[in-house]
mmCIF file of C-alpha atoms in Angstrom:
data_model
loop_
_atom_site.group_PDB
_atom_site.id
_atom_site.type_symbol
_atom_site.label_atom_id
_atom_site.label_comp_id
_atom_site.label_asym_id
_atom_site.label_seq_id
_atom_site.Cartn_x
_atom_site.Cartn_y
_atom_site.Cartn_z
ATOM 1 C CA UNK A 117 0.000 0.000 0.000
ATOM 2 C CA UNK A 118 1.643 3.381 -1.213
ATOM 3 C CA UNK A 119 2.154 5.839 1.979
ATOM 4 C CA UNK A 120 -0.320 8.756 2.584
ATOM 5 C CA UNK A 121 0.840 11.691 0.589
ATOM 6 C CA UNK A 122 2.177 14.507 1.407
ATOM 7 C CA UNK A 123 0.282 16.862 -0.613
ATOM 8 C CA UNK A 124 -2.805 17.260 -3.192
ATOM 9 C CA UNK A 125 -3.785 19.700 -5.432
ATOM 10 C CA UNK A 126 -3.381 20.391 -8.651
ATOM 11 C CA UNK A 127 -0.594 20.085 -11.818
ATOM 12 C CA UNK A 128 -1.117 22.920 -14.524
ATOM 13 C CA UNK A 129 0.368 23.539 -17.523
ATOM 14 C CA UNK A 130 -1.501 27.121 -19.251
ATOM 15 C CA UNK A 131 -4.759 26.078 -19.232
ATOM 16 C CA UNK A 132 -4.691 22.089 -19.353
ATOM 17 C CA UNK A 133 -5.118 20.931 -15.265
ATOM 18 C CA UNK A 134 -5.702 17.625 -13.653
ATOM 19 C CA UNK A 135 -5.948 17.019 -9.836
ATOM 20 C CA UNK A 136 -2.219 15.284 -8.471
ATOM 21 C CA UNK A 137 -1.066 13.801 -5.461
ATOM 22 C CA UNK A 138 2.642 14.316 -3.953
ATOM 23 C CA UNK A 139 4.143 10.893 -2.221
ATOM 24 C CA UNK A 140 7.530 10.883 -0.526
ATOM 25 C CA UNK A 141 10.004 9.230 -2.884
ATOM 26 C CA UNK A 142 12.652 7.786 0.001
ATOM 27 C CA UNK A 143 12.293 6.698 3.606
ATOM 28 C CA UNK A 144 14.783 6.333 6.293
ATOM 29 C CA UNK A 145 12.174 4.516 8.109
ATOM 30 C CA UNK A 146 14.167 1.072 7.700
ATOM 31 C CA UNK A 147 17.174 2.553 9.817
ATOM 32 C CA UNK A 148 17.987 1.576 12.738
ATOM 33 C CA UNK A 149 17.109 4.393 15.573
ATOM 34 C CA UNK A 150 17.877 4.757 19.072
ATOM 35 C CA UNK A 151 15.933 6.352 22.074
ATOM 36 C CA UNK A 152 17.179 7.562 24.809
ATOM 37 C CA UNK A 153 17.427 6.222 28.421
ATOM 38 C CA UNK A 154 18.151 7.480 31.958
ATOM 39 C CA UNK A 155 21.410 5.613 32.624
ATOM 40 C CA UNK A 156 20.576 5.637 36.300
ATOM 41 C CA UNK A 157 16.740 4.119 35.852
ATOM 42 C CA UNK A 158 16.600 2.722 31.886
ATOM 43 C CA UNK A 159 13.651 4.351 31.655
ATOM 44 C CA UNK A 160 12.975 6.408 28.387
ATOM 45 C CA UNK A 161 14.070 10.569 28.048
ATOM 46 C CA UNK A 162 10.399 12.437 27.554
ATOM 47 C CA UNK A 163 10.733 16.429 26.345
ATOM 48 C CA UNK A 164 8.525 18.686 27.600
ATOM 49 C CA UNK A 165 7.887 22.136 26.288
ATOM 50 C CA UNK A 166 8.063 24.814 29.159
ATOM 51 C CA UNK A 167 7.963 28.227 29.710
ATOM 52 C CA UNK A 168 11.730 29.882 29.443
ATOM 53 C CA UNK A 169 11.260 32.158 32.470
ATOM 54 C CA UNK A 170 8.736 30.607 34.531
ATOM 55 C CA UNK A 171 9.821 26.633 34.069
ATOM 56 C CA UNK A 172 6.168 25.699 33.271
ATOM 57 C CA UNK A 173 4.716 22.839 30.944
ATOM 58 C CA UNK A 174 3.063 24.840 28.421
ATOM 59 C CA UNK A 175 -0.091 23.152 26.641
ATOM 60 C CA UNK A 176 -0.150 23.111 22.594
ATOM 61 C CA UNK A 177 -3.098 24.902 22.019
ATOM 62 C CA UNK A 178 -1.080 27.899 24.139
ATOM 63 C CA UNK A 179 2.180 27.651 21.678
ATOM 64 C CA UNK A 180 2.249 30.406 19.360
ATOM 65 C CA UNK A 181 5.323 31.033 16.771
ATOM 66 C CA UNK A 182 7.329 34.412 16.945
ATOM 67 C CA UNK A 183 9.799 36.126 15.230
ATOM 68 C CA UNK A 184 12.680 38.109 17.416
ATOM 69 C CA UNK A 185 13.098 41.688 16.146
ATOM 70 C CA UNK A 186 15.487 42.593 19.495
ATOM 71 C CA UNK A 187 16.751 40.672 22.071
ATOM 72 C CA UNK A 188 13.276 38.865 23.798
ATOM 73 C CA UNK A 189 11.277 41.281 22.007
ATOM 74 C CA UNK A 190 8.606 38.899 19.348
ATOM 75 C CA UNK A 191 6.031 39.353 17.091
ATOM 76 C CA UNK A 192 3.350 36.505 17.350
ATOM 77 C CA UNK A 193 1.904 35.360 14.339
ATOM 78 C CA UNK A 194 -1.180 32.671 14.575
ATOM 79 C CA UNK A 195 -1.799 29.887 12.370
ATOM 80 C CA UNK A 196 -4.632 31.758 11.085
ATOM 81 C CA UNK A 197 -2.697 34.502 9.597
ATOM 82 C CA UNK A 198 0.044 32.220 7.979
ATOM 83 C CA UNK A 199 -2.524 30.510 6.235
ATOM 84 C CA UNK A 200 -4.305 33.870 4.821
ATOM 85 C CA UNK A 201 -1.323 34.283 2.703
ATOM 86 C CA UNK A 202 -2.671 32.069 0.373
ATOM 87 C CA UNK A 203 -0.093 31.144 -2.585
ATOM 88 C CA UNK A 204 -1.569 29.746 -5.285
ATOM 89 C CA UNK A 205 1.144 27.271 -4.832
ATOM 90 C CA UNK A 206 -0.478 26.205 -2.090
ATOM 91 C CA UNK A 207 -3.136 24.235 -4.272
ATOM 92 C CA UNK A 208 -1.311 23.978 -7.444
ATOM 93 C CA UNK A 209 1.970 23.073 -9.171
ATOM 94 C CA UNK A 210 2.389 26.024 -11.790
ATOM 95 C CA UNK A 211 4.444 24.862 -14.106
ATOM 96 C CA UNK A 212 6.498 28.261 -14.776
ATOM 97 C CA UNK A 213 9.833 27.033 -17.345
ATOM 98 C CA UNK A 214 10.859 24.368 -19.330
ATOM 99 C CA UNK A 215 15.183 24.026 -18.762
ATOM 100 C CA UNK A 216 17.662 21.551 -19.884
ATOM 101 C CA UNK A 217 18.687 18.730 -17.074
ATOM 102 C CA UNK A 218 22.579 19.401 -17.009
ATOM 103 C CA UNK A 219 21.420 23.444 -16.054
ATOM 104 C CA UNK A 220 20.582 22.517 -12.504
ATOM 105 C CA UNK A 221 23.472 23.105 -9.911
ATOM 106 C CA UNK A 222 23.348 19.537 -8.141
ATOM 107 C CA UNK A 223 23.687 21.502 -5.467
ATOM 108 C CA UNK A 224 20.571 22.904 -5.308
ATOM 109 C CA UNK A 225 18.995 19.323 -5.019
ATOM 110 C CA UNK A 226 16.780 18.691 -1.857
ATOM 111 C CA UNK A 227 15.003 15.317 -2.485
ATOM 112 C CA UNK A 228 12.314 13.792 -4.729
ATOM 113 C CA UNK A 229 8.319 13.030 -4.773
ATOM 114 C CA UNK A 230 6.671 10.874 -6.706
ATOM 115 C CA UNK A 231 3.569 12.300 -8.489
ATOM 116 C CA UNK A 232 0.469 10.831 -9.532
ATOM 117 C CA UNK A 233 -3.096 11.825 -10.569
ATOM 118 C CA UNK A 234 -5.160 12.015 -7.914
ATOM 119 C CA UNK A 235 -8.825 10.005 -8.555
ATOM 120 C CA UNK A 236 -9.855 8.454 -11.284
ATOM 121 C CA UNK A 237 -9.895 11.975 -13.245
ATOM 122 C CA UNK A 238 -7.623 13.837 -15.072
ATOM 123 C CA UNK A 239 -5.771 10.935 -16.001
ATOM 124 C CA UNK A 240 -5.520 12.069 -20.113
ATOM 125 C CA UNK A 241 -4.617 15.884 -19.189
ATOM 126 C CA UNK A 242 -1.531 14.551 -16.944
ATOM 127 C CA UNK A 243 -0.951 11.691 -19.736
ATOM 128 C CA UNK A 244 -0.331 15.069 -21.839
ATOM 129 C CA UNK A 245 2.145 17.219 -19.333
ATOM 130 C CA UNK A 246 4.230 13.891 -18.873
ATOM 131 C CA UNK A 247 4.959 12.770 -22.636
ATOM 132 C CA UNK A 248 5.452 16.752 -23.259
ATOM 133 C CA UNK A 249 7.875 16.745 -20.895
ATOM 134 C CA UNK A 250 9.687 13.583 -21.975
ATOM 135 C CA UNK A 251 9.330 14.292 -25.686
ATOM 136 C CA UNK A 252 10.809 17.916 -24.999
ATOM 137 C CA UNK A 253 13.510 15.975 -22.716
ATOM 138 C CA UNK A 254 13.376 18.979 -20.690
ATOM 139 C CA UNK A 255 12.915 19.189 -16.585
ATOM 140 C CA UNK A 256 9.542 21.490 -16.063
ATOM 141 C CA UNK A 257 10.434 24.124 -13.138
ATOM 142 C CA UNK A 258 7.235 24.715 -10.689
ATOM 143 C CA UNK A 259 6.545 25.794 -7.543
ATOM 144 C CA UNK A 260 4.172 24.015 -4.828
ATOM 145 C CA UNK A 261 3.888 24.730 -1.053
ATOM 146 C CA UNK A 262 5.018 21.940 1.407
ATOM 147 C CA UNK A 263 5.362 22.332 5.469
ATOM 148 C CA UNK A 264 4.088 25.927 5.358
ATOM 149 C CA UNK A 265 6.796 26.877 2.604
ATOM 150 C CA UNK A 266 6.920 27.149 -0.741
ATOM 151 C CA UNK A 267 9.413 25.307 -2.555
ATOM 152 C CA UNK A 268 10.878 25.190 -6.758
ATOM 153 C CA UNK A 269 9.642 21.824 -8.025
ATOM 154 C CA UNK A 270 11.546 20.310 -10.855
ATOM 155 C CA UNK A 271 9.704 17.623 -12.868
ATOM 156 C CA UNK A 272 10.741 14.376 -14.694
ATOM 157 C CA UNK A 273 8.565 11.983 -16.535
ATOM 158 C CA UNK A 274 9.420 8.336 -15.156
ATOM 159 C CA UNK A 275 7.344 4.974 -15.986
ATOM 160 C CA UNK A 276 4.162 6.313 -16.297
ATOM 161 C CA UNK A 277 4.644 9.303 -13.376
ATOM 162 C CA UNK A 278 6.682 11.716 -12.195
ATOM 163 C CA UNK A 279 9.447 12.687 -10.093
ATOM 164 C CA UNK A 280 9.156 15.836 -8.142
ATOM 165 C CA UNK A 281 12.652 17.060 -6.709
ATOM 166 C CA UNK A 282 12.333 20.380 -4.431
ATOM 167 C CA UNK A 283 14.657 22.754 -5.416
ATOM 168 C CA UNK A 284 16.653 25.533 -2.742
ATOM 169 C CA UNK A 285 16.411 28.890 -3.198
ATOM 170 C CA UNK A 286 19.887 30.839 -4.370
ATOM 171 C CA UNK A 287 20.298 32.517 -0.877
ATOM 172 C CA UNK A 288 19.801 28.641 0.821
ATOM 173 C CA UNK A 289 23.206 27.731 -1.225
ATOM 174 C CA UNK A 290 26.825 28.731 -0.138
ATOM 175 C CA UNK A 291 29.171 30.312 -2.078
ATOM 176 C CA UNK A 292 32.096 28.280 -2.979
ATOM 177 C CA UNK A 293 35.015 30.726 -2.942
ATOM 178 C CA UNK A 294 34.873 30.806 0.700
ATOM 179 C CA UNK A 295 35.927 26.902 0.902
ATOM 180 C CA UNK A 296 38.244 26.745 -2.245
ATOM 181 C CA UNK A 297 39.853 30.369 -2.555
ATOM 182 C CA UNK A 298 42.859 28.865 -0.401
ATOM 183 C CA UNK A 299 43.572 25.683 -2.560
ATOM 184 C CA UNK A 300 47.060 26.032 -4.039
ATOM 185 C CA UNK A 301 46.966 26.142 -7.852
ATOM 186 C CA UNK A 302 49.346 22.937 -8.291
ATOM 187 C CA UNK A 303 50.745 21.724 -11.963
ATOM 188 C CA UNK A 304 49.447 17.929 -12.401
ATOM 189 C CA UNK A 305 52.080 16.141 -14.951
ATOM 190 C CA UNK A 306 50.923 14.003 -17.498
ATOM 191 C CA UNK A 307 52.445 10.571 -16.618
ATOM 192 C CA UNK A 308 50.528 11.329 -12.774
ATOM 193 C CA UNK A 309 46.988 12.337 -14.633
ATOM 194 C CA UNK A 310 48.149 8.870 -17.073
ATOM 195 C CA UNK A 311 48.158 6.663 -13.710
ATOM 196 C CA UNK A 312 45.647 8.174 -12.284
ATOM 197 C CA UNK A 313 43.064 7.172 -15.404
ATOM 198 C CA UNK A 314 44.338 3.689 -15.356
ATOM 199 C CA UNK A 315 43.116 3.683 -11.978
ATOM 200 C CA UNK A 316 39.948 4.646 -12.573
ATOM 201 C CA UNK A 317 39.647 2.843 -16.065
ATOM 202 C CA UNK A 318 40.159 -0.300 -13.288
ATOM 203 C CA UNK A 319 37.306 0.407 -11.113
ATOM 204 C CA UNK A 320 34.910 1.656 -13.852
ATOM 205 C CA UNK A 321 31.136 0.147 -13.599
ATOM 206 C CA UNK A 322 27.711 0.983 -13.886
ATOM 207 C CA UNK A 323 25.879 2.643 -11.104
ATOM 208 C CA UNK A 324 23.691 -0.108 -9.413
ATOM 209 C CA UNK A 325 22.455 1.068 -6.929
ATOM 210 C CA UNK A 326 21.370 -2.037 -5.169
ATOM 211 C CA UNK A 327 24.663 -3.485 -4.813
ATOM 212 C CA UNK A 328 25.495 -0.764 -2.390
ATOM 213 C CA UNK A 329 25.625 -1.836 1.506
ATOM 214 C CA UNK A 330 25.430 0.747 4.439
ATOM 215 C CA UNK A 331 27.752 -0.725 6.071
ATOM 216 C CA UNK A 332 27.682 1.240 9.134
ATOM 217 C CA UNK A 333 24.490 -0.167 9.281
ATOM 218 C CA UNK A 334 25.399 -3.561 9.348
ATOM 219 C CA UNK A 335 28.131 -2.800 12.333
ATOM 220 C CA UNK A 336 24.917 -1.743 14.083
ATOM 221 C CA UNK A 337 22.923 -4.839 13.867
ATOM 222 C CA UNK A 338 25.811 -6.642 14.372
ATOM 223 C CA UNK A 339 26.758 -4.695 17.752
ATOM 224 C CA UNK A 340 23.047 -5.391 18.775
ATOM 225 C CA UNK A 341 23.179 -8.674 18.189
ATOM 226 C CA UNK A 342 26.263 -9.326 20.357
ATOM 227 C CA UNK A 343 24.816 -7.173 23.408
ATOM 228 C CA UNK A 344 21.635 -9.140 22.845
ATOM 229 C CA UNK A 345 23.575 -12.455 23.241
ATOM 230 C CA UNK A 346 25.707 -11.564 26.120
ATOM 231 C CA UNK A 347 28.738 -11.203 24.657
ATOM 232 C CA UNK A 348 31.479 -8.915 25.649
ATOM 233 C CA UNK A 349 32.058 -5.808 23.059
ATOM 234 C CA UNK A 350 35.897 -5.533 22.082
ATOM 235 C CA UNK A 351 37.089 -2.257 20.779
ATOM 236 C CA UNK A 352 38.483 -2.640 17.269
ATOM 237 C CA UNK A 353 41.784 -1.823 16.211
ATOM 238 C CA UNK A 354 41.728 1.398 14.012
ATOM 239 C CA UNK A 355 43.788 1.209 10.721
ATOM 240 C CA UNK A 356 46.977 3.120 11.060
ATOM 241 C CA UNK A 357 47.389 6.808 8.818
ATOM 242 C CA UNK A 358 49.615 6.279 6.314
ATOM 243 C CA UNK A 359 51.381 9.653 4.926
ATOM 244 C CA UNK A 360 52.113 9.973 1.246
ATOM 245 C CA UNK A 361 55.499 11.036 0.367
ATOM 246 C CA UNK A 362 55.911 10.352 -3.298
ATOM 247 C CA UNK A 363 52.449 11.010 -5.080
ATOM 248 C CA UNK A 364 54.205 9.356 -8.159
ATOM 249 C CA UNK A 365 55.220 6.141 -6.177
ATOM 250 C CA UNK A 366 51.655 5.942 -4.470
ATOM 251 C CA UNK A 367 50.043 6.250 -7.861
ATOM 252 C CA UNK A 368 52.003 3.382 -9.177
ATOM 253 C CA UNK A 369 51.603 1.263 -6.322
ATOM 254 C CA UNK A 370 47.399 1.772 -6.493
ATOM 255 C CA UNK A 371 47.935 1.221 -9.950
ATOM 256 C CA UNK A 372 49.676 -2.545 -8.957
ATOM 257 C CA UNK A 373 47.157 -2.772 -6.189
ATOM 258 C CA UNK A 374 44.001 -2.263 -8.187
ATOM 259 C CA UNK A 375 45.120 -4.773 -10.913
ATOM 260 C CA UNK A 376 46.638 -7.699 -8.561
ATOM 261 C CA UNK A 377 43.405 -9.873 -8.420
ATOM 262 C CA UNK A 378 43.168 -9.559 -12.346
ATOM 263 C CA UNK A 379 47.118 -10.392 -11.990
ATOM 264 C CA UNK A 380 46.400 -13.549 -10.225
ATOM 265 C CA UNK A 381 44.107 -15.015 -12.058
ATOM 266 C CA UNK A 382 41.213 -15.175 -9.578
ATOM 267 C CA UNK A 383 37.553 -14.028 -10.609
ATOM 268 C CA UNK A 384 36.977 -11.080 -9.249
ATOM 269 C CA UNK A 385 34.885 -10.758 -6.208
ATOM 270 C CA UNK A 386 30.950 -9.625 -6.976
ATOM 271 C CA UNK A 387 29.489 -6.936 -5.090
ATOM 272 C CA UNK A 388 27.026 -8.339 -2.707
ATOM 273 C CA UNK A 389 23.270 -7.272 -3.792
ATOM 274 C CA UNK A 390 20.960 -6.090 -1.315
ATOM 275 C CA UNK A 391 17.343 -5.978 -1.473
ATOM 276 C CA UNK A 392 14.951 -2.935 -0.888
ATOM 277 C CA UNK A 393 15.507 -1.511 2.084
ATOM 278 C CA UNK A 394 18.789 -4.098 2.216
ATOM 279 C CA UNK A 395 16.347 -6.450 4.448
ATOM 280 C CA UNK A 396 19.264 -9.399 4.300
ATOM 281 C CA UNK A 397 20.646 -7.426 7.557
ATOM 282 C CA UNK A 398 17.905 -7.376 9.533
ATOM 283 C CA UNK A 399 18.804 -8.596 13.136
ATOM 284 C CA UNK A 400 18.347 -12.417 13.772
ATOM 285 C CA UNK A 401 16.959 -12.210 17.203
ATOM 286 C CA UNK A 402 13.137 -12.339 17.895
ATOM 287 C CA UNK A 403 11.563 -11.073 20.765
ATOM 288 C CA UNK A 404 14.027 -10.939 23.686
ATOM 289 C CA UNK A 405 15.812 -14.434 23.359
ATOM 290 C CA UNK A 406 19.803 -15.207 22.611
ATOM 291 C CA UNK A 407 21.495 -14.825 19.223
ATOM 292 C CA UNK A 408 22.863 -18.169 17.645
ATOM 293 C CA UNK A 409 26.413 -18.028 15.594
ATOM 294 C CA UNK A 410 24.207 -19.335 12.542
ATOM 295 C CA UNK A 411 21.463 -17.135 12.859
ATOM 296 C CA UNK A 412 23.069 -13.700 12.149
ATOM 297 C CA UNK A 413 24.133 -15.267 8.654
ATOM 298 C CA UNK A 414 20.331 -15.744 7.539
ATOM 299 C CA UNK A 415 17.468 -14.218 9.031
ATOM 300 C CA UNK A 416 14.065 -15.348 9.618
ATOM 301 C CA UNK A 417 11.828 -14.743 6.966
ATOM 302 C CA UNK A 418 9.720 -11.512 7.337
ATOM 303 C CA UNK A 419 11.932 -10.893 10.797
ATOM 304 C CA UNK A 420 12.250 -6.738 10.824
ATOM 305 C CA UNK A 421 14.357 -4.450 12.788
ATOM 306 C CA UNK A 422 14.057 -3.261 16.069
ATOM 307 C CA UNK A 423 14.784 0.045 17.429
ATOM 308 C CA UNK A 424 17.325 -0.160 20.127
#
C-alpha cells in the first residue's frame, strides 16, 4: 500500500489541469534508531515544552510562533494569519519554465516526490504534461507549497509518473570561494593524470544502486546482536594513517594494487546485492531471546528491525 501523501492539489500547464497527489520518494524509516534512556533508571528521556522564564509545561493549544526583532522582544503570528497568505502554490503546481537537465546546480537538489493523478480523473490531461515533458527531454520548473513553505519543483517523466525534486532557493546555497579560494593552484604532470586514469579505467562500472551496503548499518545490527547475546564488546583496532610522500610512487603502487586480483588469475569478487531496504541485515533475534552463531548469517523470513 503506497504511503499517505504529502500533498494534493493540482498540476497545470496554461490552461490544461488535472488534480495530483505528492508521495515521498525515500524513507529512512528502515534505519535503525535509538531512544534515549536514563542511565541511572533505563527508563525512556520524555521532552517537555516549558515556559523559558517561569519553568512551566506549556499546553499546545497555548504555543504560538514568533519572530525576534530585538533581544526577547517577538512578534506573534497565529496559524490563522500564515494561512491567509494564500499562494496559489499552495493548491497547485504552476508549471512556470521548461530548462535543460545538465542546467541545474546539483547543489541545489533537496530530495524527490513521486507524483500521480489524484482520482480516477484527469488521467488524459496529466498523460499530456508527462509525454510533453519527456518528448521535450526537458525538466519542467514549478513551484508548490510543502510544510508551510513554498518550494521550486523540478519535474521528470518516469514509468508512467513523475518525479518531483524540491529545489533551494539561491540565498539557501553557499558560495564556494569561501571553501576553495585557499587551494594552491598545483601543476598535475601528465604521466601522474596517465596513472591516475588507469586507476579509474580499473574500477569503472555501472551505477547499481542495489549493490550498495550501508555498512555502518550492518556494524549496528551486528553490535546489537552481540549485546543481545551476552557477549562482551571488544574495541576494534583502528587502521593506522599512512602519509604519502611520493604522489608518483603511491600512484604506481594503487595502480599494482588495483590490478593484482586480475594479476592472479582469480575471478573477481561480486558486489554483494541487497534488497529494498537491504532487508538481508535485519537482526536475527526475535523477541528478547539469545542470538545463535548461525542465525546472524540468515534471518528469519519476514523478521524486521528493532529500534534499540
Amino acid at each position: 500500500m503506497a504511503p499517505r501523501a504529502n500533498w494534493k492539489g493540482f498540476l497545470r500547464l496554461s490552461l490544461v489541469t488535472c488534480p495530483v497527489a505528492l508521495y515521498p520518494a525515500t524513507s529512512e524509516s528502515e534505519k535503525i534508531s535509538f531512544n534515549q534512556l536514563n542511565r541511572q533508571t533505563g527508563h525512556r528521556i520524555k521532552y517537555l515544552k516549558v515556559d523559558a522564564d517561569t519553568g512551566d509545561e506549556v499546553p499546545n493549544e497555548d504555543i504560538v510562533k514568533g519572530y525576534e526583532l530585538d533581544k526577547g522582544q517577538y512578534i506573534e503570528v497565529s496559524k490563522e494569519e500564515l494561512e491567509e497568505i494564500g499562494l496559489e502554490s499552495t493548491r497547485t503546481i504552476e508549471i512556470d519554465e521548461f530548462v535543460d537537465k545538465p542546467d541545474i546546480d546539483p547543489r541545489y537538489l533537496i530530495r524527490p516526490y513521486y507524483i500521480r493523478p489524484d482520482g480516477k480523473v484527469g488521467h488524459d490531461a496529466f498523460a499530456v504534461i508527462r509525454e510533453t515533458i519527456r518528448e521535450m527531454n526537458k525538466v519542467a520548473i514549478g513551484r508548490v507549497v510543502l510544510t508551510n513553505r513554498e518550494h521550486i519543483i523540478a519535474l521528470e517523466p518516469m514509468d508512467k509518473g513523475l518525479v518531483g525534486t524540491l529545489l533551494r532557493y539561491p540565498y539557501e546555497v553557499r558560495s564556494e570561494a569561501e571553501y576553495f579560494d585557499e587551494i594552491q593552484n598545483v601543476k598535475v604532470t601528465k604521466d601522474m593524470l596517465d596513472l591516475a586514469r588507469h586507476i579509474v579505467n580499473q574500477k569503472a562500472g555501472r551505477f547499481e544502486p542495489e549493490k550498495f551496503e550501508d555498512h555502518y548499518e550492518t556494524a549496528l545490527i551486528d553490535l546489537i546482536n552481540q549485546k543481545r547475546a551476552g557477549k562482551v564488546i571488544t574495541p576494534k583496532s583502528k587502521p593506522a594513517a599512512t602519509n604519502v610522500v611520493d604522489l608518483m610512487e603511491a600512484l604506481r603502487r594503487s595502480v599494482g594494487k588495483e590490478a593484482a586480483p586480475a594479476k592472479a588469475g582469480k575471478p573477481a569478487r561480486k558486489a554483494k546485492k541487497a534488497s529494498p531496504g537491504q532487508k538481508e541485515m535485519l537482526m536475527s533475534i526475535e523477541g528478547k531471546k539469545p542470538a545463535k552463531e548461525t542465525a546472524v548469517k540468515k534471518p528469519a523470513t519476514g523478521a524486521r528491525r528493532k529500534s534499540a
